[in-house]
Amino acid sequence: RKEVEQDPGPFNVPEGATVAFNCTYSNSASQSFFWYRQDCRKEPKLLMSVYSSGNEDGRFTAQLNRASQYISLLIRDSKLSDSATYLCVVNNNNDMRFGAGTRLTVKP
Amino acid sequence: EAGVAQSPRYKIIEKRQSVAFWCNPISGHATLYWYQQILGQGPKLLIQFQNNGVVDDSQLPKDRFSAERLKGVDSTLKIQPAKLEDSAVYLCASSRSGGPYEQYFGPGTRLTVT
């Protein structure tokens, strides 16, 4: 089993749609979690951290389920500019492990 | 604030040749990472430095890859000799120490081994 697993997609959604991605992790001792965004042929950039209580940043909501060992990212009211690959990152003692990413394409 | 700098941006070499990549992290960032990202995959950590000491190099293929961070600032990653499967983007990232804090990535070096 991979340490961090994501559905690679692609997810093709119309503008304005709501889309959700899940990410599962194998190490129950993992301490912190992040979502990064990577545009085509660009470097990854932090989208948001994932807190135990869940957190929201505008149209983006991240949640953590420690019991089931997964994190999720919800994007509401999708914009064309949301098209990118979304990378799940799991940290255990400063050992950051990236998922392979989920590709999202938002279409007009 | 200047971002993470990397050079070269692109490199094409033949298998069995050597190549070196350079990274200059954000000023004041004590932690520096080298990642390998193969097309269609997420970044894979090769080595992590805290100042000039190695924190984690468990996934670094030490028979051909080496990295150093003299003086705790700039870093170089070397591959000698290169193999076809080393074709990838090599990303350098830095963060503040005592993390995990946000990692800031450089633009990467796209390596093609022919």
PDB file of C-alpha atoms in Angstrom:
ATOM      1  CA  ARG A   1       0.000   0.000   0.000  1.00  0.00           C
ATOM      2  CA  LYS A   2       1.330   3.450  -0.883  1.00  0.00           C
ATOM      3  CA  GLU A   3       1.930   5.828   1.983  1.00  0.00           C
ATOM      4  CA  VAL A   4      -0.271   8.505   0.446  1.00  0.00           C
ATOM      5  CA  GLU A   5      -2.901   7.625  -2.133  1.00  0.00           C
ATOM      6  CA  GLN A   6      -5.006   9.864  -4.297  1.00  0.00           C
ATOM      7  CA  ASP A   7      -7.417   9.289  -7.137  1.00  0.00           C
ATOM      8  CA  PRO A   8      -5.428  10.579 -10.130  1.00  0.00           C
ATOM      9  CA  GLY A   9      -8.556  11.718 -11.952  1.00  0.00           C
ATOM     10  CA  PRO A  10      -8.870  13.584 -14.166  1.00  0.00           C
ATOM     11  CA  PHE A  11     -11.899  15.287 -12.774  1.00  0.00           C
ATOM     12  CA  ASN A  12     -13.591  17.295 -15.512  1.00  0.00           C
ATOM     13  CA  VAL A  13     -16.239  19.627 -14.119  1.00  0.00           C
ATOM     14  CA  PRO A  14     -18.171  22.651 -15.424  1.00  0.00           C
ATOM     15  CA  GLU A  15     -17.671  26.098 -13.995  1.00  0.00           C
ATOM     16  CA  GLY A  16     -19.663  26.586 -10.838  1.00  0.00           C
ATOM     17  CA  ALA A  17     -19.625  22.918  -9.889  1.00  0.00           C
ATOM     18  CA  THR A  18     -18.635  21.563  -6.516  1.00  0.00           C
ATOM     19  CA  VAL A  19     -15.898  18.950  -6.552  1.00  0.00           C
ATOM     20  CA  ALA A  20     -14.281  16.924  -3.777  1.00  0.00           C
ATOM     21  CA  PHE A  21     -11.032  14.989  -3.587  1.00  0.00           C
ATOM     22  CA  ASN A  22      -9.995  12.435  -1.022  1.00  0.00           C
ATOM     23  CA  CYS A  23      -6.563  11.331   0.030  1.00  0.00           C
ATOM     24  CA  THR A  24      -5.781   8.315   2.203  1.00  0.00           C
ATOM     25  CA  TYR A  25      -2.619   7.777   4.201  1.00  0.00           C
ATOM     26  CA  SER A  26      -1.158   4.644   5.730  1.00  0.00           C
ATOM     27  CA  ASN A  27       0.807   5.945   8.722  1.00  0.00           C
ATOM     28  CA  SER A  28      -1.578   6.449  11.623  1.00  0.00           C
ATOM     29  CA  ALA A  29       1.123   8.418  13.473  1.00  0.00           C
ATOM     30  CA  SER A  30       1.123  11.169  10.835  1.00  0.00           C
ATOM     31  CA  GLN A  31       0.901  14.517  12.502  1.00  0.00           C
ATOM     32  CA  SER A  32       0.052  17.161   9.980  1.00  0.00           C
ATOM     33  CA  PHE A  33      -1.506  17.404   6.570  1.00  0.00           C
ATOM     34  CA  PHE A  34      -1.538  19.829   3.663  1.00  0.00           C
ATOM     35  CA  TRP A  35      -2.971  20.393   0.234  1.00  0.00           C
ATOM     36  CA  TYR A  36      -0.640  21.798  -2.407  1.00  0.00           C
ATOM     37  CA  ARG A  37      -1.608  22.966  -5.850  1.00  0.00           C
ATOM     38  CA  GLN A  38       0.595  22.383  -8.901  1.00  0.00           C
ATOM     39  CA  ASP A  39      -0.080  24.016 -12.233  1.00  0.00           C
ATOM     40  CA  CYS A  40       1.140  22.344 -15.399  1.00  0.00           C
ATOM     41  CA  ARG A  41       4.945  22.492 -15.619  1.00  0.00           C
ATOM     42  CA  LYS A  42       5.134  24.654 -12.506  1.00  0.00           C
ATOM     43  CA  GLU A  43       6.287  24.063  -8.973  1.00  0.00           C
ATOM     44  CA  PRO A  44       3.888  23.043  -6.170  1.00  0.00           C
ATOM     45  CA  LYS A  45       2.496  25.804  -3.959  1.00  0.00           C
ATOM     46  CA  LEU A  46       0.748  25.493  -0.622  1.00  0.00           C
ATOM     47  CA  LEU A  47      -3.027  25.742  -0.942  1.00  0.00           C
ATOM     48  CA  MET A  48      -3.945  25.120   2.665  1.00  0.00           C
ATOM     49  CA  SER A  49      -3.053  23.252   5.803  1.00  0.00           C
ATOM     50  CA  VAL A  50      -5.549  20.727   7.140  1.00  0.00           C
ATOM     51  CA  TYR A  51      -6.497  21.062  10.782  1.00  0.00           C
ATOM     52  CA  SER A  52      -8.156  18.437  12.962  1.00  0.00           C
ATOM     53  CA  SER A  53     -11.251  20.573  13.301  1.00  0.00           C
ATOM     54  CA  GLY A  54     -11.452  21.181   9.574  1.00  0.00           C
ATOM     55  CA  ASN A  55     -10.815  24.540   7.972  1.00  0.00           C
ATOM     56  CA  GLU A  56     -12.192  26.740   5.271  1.00  0.00           C
ATOM     57  CA  ASP A  57     -10.579  29.335   3.047  1.00  0.00           C
ATOM     58  CA  GLY A  58     -13.055  30.992   0.750  1.00  0.00           C
ATOM     59  CA  ARG A  59     -14.336  28.371  -1.663  1.00  0.00           C
ATOM     60  CA  PHE A  60     -12.001  25.709  -0.321  1.00  0.00           C
ATOM     61  CA  THR A  61     -12.723  23.420   2.631  1.00  0.00           C
ATOM     62  CA  ALA A  62     -10.297  20.846   3.999  1.00  0.00           C
ATOM     63  CA  GLN A  63     -11.183  18.101   6.450  1.00  0.00           C
ATOM     64  CA  LEU A  64      -9.283  15.418   8.319  1.00  0.00           C
ATOM     65  CA  ASN A  65     -10.640  12.064   9.440  1.00  0.00           C
ATOM     66  CA  ARG A  66      -8.005  10.445  11.634  1.00  0.00           C
ATOM     67  CA  ALA A  67     -10.085   7.358  12.389  1.00  0.00           C
ATOM     68  CA  SER A  68     -10.349   6.483   8.707  1.00  0.00           C
ATOM     69  CA  GLN A  69      -6.978   8.030   7.834  1.00  0.00           C
ATOM     70  CA  TYR A  70      -8.052  10.323   5.065  1.00  0.00           C
ATOM     71  CA  ILE A  71      -8.174  13.995   4.272  1.00  0.00           C
ATOM     72  CA  SER A  72     -10.451  15.726   1.850  1.00  0.00           C
ATOM     73  CA  LEU A  73     -10.574  18.912  -0.168  1.00  0.00           C
ATOM     74  CA  LEU A  74     -13.843  20.438  -1.290  1.00  0.00           C
ATOM     75  CA  ILE A  75     -13.953  23.172  -3.907  1.00  0.00           C
ATOM     76  CA  ARG A  76     -17.194  25.070  -4.287  1.00  0.00           C
ATOM     77  CA  ASP A  77     -18.226  27.238  -7.239  1.00  0.00           C
ATOM     78  CA  SER A  78     -15.312  26.001  -9.387  1.00  0.00           C
ATOM     79  CA  LYS A  79     -13.507  28.572 -11.518  1.00  0.00           C
ATOM     80  CA  LEU A  80     -11.545  28.007 -14.699  1.00  0.00           C
ATOM     81  CA  SER A  81      -8.462  29.068 -12.751  1.00  0.00           C
ATOM     82  CA  ASP A  82      -8.910  26.146 -10.354  1.00  0.00           C
ATOM     83  CA  SER A  83      -7.687  23.799 -13.115  1.00  0.00           C
ATOM     84  CA  ALA A  84      -4.532  22.227 -11.713  1.00  0.00           C
ATOM     85  CA  THR A  85      -3.206  19.140  -9.982  1.00  0.00           C
ATOM     86  CA  TYR A  86      -3.938  18.961  -6.262  1.00  0.00           C
ATOM     87  CA  LEU A  87      -1.303  17.213  -4.172  1.00  0.00           C
ATOM     88  CA  CYS A  88      -2.010  15.739  -0.767  1.00  0.00           C
ATOM     89  CA  VAL A  89       0.912  15.955   1.664  1.00  0.00           C
ATOM     90  CA  VAL A  90       1.255  13.987   4.884  1.00  0.00           C
ATOM     91  CA  ASN A  91       3.865  14.763   7.491  1.00  0.00           C
ATOM     92  CA  ASN A  92       5.357  12.482  10.131  1.00  0.00           C
ATOM     93  CA  ASN A  93       8.232  13.916  12.148  1.00  0.00           C
ATOM     94  CA  ASN A  94       9.115  16.379   9.392  1.00  0.00           C
ATOM     95  CA  ASP A  95       9.125  13.584   6.811  1.00  0.00           C
ATOM     96  CA  MET A  96       6.795  15.015   4.183  1.00  0.00           C
ATOM     97  CA  ARG A  97       5.221  12.519   1.798  1.00  0.00           C
ATOM     98  CA  PHE A  98       3.406  13.665  -1.316  1.00  0.00           C
ATOM     99  CA  GLY A  99       0.598  11.893  -3.083  1.00  0.00           C
ATOM    100  CA  ALA A 100       0.700  11.561  -6.855  1.00  0.00           C
ATOM    101  CA  GLY A 101      -1.932  14.257  -7.195  1.00  0.00           C
ATOM    102  CA  THR A 102      -5.456  14.588  -8.525  1.00  0.00           C
ATOM    103  CA  ARG A 103      -5.896  16.464 -11.769  1.00  0.00           C
ATOM    104  CA  LEU A 104      -8.814  18.857 -12.039  1.00  0.00           C
ATOM    105  CA  THR A 105     -10.013  20.515 -15.226  1.00  0.00           C
ATOM    106  CA  VAL A 106     -12.763  23.107 -14.955  1.00  0.00           C
ATOM    107  CA  LYS A 107     -14.507  23.748 -18.254  1.00  0.00           C
ATOM    108  CA  PRO A 108     -16.615  26.711 -19.386  1.00  0.00           C
TER     109      PRO A 108
ATOM    110  CA  GLU B   1      11.342  38.479  -0.777  1.00  0.00           C
ATOM    111  CA  ALA B   2      13.254  36.465  -3.358  1.00  0.00           C
ATOM    112  CA  GLY B   3      12.053  32.929  -3.908  1.00  0.00           C
ATOM    113  CA  VAL B   4      13.997  29.695  -4.191  1.00  0.00           C
ATOM    114  CA  ALA B   5      16.399  29.861  -7.100  1.00  0.00           C
ATOM    115  CA  GLN B   6      17.478  26.857  -9.127  1.00  0.00           C
ATOM    116  CA  SER B   7      19.732  26.353 -12.083  1.00  0.00           C
ATOM    117  CA  PRO B   8      19.887  25.221 -14.741  1.00  0.00           C
ATOM    118  CA  ARG B   9      16.215  25.146 -15.709  1.00  0.00           C
ATOM    119  CA  TYR B  10      16.730  22.471 -18.341  1.00  0.00           C
ATOM    120  CA  LYS B  11      19.434  19.897 -18.954  1.00  0.00           C
ATOM    121  CA  ILE B  12      19.792  17.183 -21.551  1.00  0.00           C
ATOM    122  CA  ILE B  13      22.552  14.623 -21.110  1.00  0.00           C
ATOM    123  CA  GLU B  14      23.394  11.158 -22.325  1.00  0.00           C
ATOM    124  CA  LYS B  15      23.234   8.181 -20.023  1.00  0.00           C
ATOM    125  CA  ARG B  16      26.379   7.573 -18.000  1.00  0.00           C
ATOM    126  CA  GLN B  17      27.212  11.287 -18.039  1.00  0.00           C
ATOM    127  CA  SER B  18      27.292  13.419 -14.907  1.00  0.00           C
ATOM    128  CA  VAL B  19      25.111  16.382 -14.038  1.00  0.00           C
ATOM    129  CA  ALA B  20      24.840  18.842 -11.172  1.00  0.00           C
ATOM    130  CA  PHE B  21      21.988  21.061 -10.046  1.00  0.00           C
ATOM    131  CA  TRP B  22      22.214  24.121  -7.867  1.00  0.00           C
ATOM    132  CA  CYS B  23      19.733  25.579  -5.402  1.00  0.00           C
ATOM    133  CA  ASN B  24      19.686  28.797  -3.408  1.00  0.00           C
ATOM    134  CA  PRO B  25      16.948  28.770  -0.758  1.00  0.00           C
ATOM    135  CA  ILE B  26      14.987  31.671   0.633  1.00  0.00           C
ATOM    136  CA  SER B  27      17.154  33.735   2.936  1.00  0.00           C
ATOM    137  CA  GLY B  28      16.866  32.572   6.531  1.00  0.00           C
ATOM    138  CA  HIS B  29      15.332  29.203   5.728  1.00  0.00           C
ATOM    139  CA  ALA B  30      17.294  26.567   7.603  1.00  0.00           C
ATOM    140  CA  THR B  31      15.628  23.546   6.028  1.00  0.00           C
ATOM    141  CA  LEU B  32      16.301  22.588   2.429  1.00  0.00           C
ATOM    142  CA  TYR B  33      14.811  19.709   0.450  1.00  0.00           C
ATOM    143  CA  TRP B  34      15.576  18.060  -2.868  1.00  0.00           C
ATOM    144  CA  TYR B  35      12.714  16.248  -4.576  1.00  0.00           C
ATOM    145  CA  GLN B  36      12.503  14.182  -7.733  1.00  0.00           C
ATOM    146  CA  GLN B  37       9.239  14.438  -9.644  1.00  0.00           C
ATOM    147  CA  ILE B  38       8.713  11.954 -12.441  1.00  0.00           C
ATOM    148  CA  LEU B  39       5.981  12.807 -14.926  1.00  0.00           C
ATOM    149  CA  GLY B  40       2.561  11.876 -13.566  1.00  0.00           C
ATOM    150  CA  GLN B  41       3.815  11.360 -10.015  1.00  0.00           C
ATOM    151  CA  GLY B  42       4.059  13.453  -6.901  1.00  0.00           C
ATOM    152  CA  PRO B  43       7.383  14.817  -5.679  1.00  0.00           C
ATOM    153  CA  LYS B  44       9.553  12.205  -3.982  1.00  0.00           C
ATOM    154  CA  LEU B  45      11.892  13.416  -1.259  1.00  0.00           C
ATOM    155  CA  LEU B  46      15.526  12.633  -2.017  1.00  0.00           C
ATOM    156  CA  ILE B  47      17.270  14.455   0.802  1.00  0.00           C
ATOM    157  CA  GLN B  48      16.510  16.952   3.549  1.00  0.00           C
ATOM    158  CA  PHE B  49      19.052  19.265   5.157  1.00  0.00           C
ATOM    159  CA  GLN B  50      18.744  21.183   8.392  1.00  0.00           C
ATOM    160  CA  ASN B  51      21.374  23.916   8.046  1.00  0.00           C
ATOM    161  CA  ASN B  52      24.327  21.934   6.671  1.00  0.00           C
ATOM    162  CA  GLY B  53      23.417  18.608   8.291  1.00  0.00           C
ATOM    163  CA  VAL B  54      21.478  15.786   6.641  1.00  0.00           C
ATOM    164  CA  VAL B  55      18.156  15.024   8.326  1.00  0.00           C
ATOM    165  CA  ASP B  56      16.837  12.393   5.927  1.00  0.00           C
ATOM    166  CA  ASP B  57      18.450  10.807   2.886  1.00  0.00           C
ATOM    167  CA  SER B  58      16.712   7.450   3.085  1.00  0.00           C
ATOM    168  CA  GLN B  59      15.348   7.703  -0.457  1.00  0.00           C
ATOM    169  CA  LEU B  60      18.509   9.004  -2.073  1.00  0.00           C
ATOM    170  CA  PRO B  61      20.125   6.429  -4.411  1.00  0.00           C
ATOM    171  CA  LYS B  62      23.528   6.882  -2.882  1.00  0.00           C
ATOM    172  CA  ASP B  63      25.356   4.816  -5.464  1.00  0.00           C
ATOM    173  CA  ARG B  64      24.811   7.575  -8.012  1.00  0.00           C
ATOM    174  CA  PHE B  65      23.298  10.586  -6.280  1.00  0.00           C
ATOM    175  CA  SER B  66      25.050  12.921  -3.879  1.00  0.00           C
ATOM    176  CA  ALA B  67      24.131  16.231  -2.332  1.00  0.00           C
ATOM    177  CA  GLU B  68      25.801  18.781  -0.158  1.00  0.00           C
ATOM    178  CA  ARG B  69      24.932  22.011   1.545  1.00  0.00           C
ATOM    179  CA  LEU B  70      28.141  23.685   2.508  1.00  0.00           C
ATOM    180  CA  LYS B  71      27.805  26.608   4.914  1.00  0.00           C
ATOM    181  CA  GLY B  72      24.130  25.836   5.360  1.00  0.00           C
ATOM    182  CA  VAL B  73      22.917  27.991   2.471  1.00  0.00           C
ATOM    183  CA  ASP B  74      23.286  26.903  -1.171  1.00  0.00           C
ATOM    184  CA  SER B  75      23.036  23.275  -2.110  1.00  0.00           C
ATOM    185  CA  THR B  76      24.082  21.105  -5.034  1.00  0.00           C
ATOM    186  CA  LEU B  77      22.680  17.777  -6.133  1.00  0.00           C
ATOM    187  CA  LYS B  78      24.799  15.572  -8.372  1.00  0.00           C
ATOM    188  CA  ILE B  79      24.037  12.486 -10.404  1.00  0.00           C
ATOM    189  CA  GLN B  80      26.949  10.370 -11.565  1.00  0.00           C
ATOM    190  CA  PRO B  81      26.472   8.392 -13.753  1.00  0.00           C
ATOM    191  CA  ALA B  82      22.992   9.199 -14.989  1.00  0.00           C
ATOM    192  CA  LYS B  83      20.500   6.573 -16.089  1.00  0.00           C
ATOM    193  CA  LEU B  84      17.497   6.868 -18.372  1.00  0.00           C
ATOM    194  CA  GLU B  85      15.153   6.533 -15.401  1.00  0.00           C
ATOM    195  CA  ASP B  86      16.643   9.666 -13.833  1.00  0.00           C
ATOM    196  CA  SER B  87      14.719  11.770 -16.349  1.00  0.00           C
ATOM    197  CA  ALA B  88      12.522  13.925 -14.141  1.00  0.00           C
ATOM    198  CA  VAL B  89      12.092  17.380 -12.693  1.00  0.00           C
ATOM    199  CA  TYR B  90      14.350  18.015  -9.714  1.00  0.00           C
ATOM    200  CA  LEU B  91      12.715  20.403  -7.289  1.00  0.00           C
ATOM    201  CA  CYS B  92      14.415  22.241  -4.485  1.00  0.00           C
ATOM    202  CA  ALA B  93      12.333  23.566  -1.606  1.00  0.00           C
ATOM    203  CA  SER B  94      13.070  25.425   1.601  1.00  0.00           C
ATOM    204  CA  SER B  95      11.239  26.145   4.816  1.00  0.00           C
ATOM    205  CA  ARG B  96      11.799  27.655   8.230  1.00  0.00           C
ATOM    206  CA  SER B  97      13.194  25.258  10.803  1.00  0.00           C
ATOM    207  CA  GLY B  98      11.247  23.625  13.597  1.00  0.00           C
ATOM    208  CA  GLY B  99       8.401  22.825  11.237  1.00  0.00           C
ATOM    209  CA  PRO B 100       6.577  21.450   9.526  1.00  0.00           C
ATOM    210  CA  TYR B 101       6.152  24.812   7.922  1.00  0.00           C
ATOM    211  CA  GLU B 102       5.116  25.685   4.419  1.00  0.00           C
ATOM    212  CA  GLN B 103       7.659  24.560   1.866  1.00  0.00           C
ATOM    213  CA  TYR B 104       8.518  27.020  -0.857  1.00  0.00           C
ATOM    214  CA  PHE B 105       9.561  25.384  -4.088  1.00  0.00           C
ATOM    215  CA  GLY B 106      11.907  26.582  -6.763  1.00  0.00           C
ATOM    216  CA  PRO B 107      10.977  26.332 -10.451  1.00  0.00           C
ATOM    217  CA  GLY B 108      12.818  23.028 -10.801  1.00  0.00           C
ATOM    218  CA  THR B 109      15.358  21.606 -13.218  1.00  0.00           C
ATOM    219  CA  ARG B 110      13.957  19.447 -15.978  1.00  0.00           C
ATOM    220  CA  LEU B 111      16.460  16.687 -16.713  1.00  0.00           C
ATOM    221  CA  THR B 112      16.278  14.526 -19.800  1.00  0.00           C
ATOM    222  CA  VAL B 113      18.632  11.567 -20.042  1.00  0.00           C
ATOM    223  CA  THR B 114      18.945  10.102 -23.528  1.00  0.00           C
TER     224      THR B 114
END
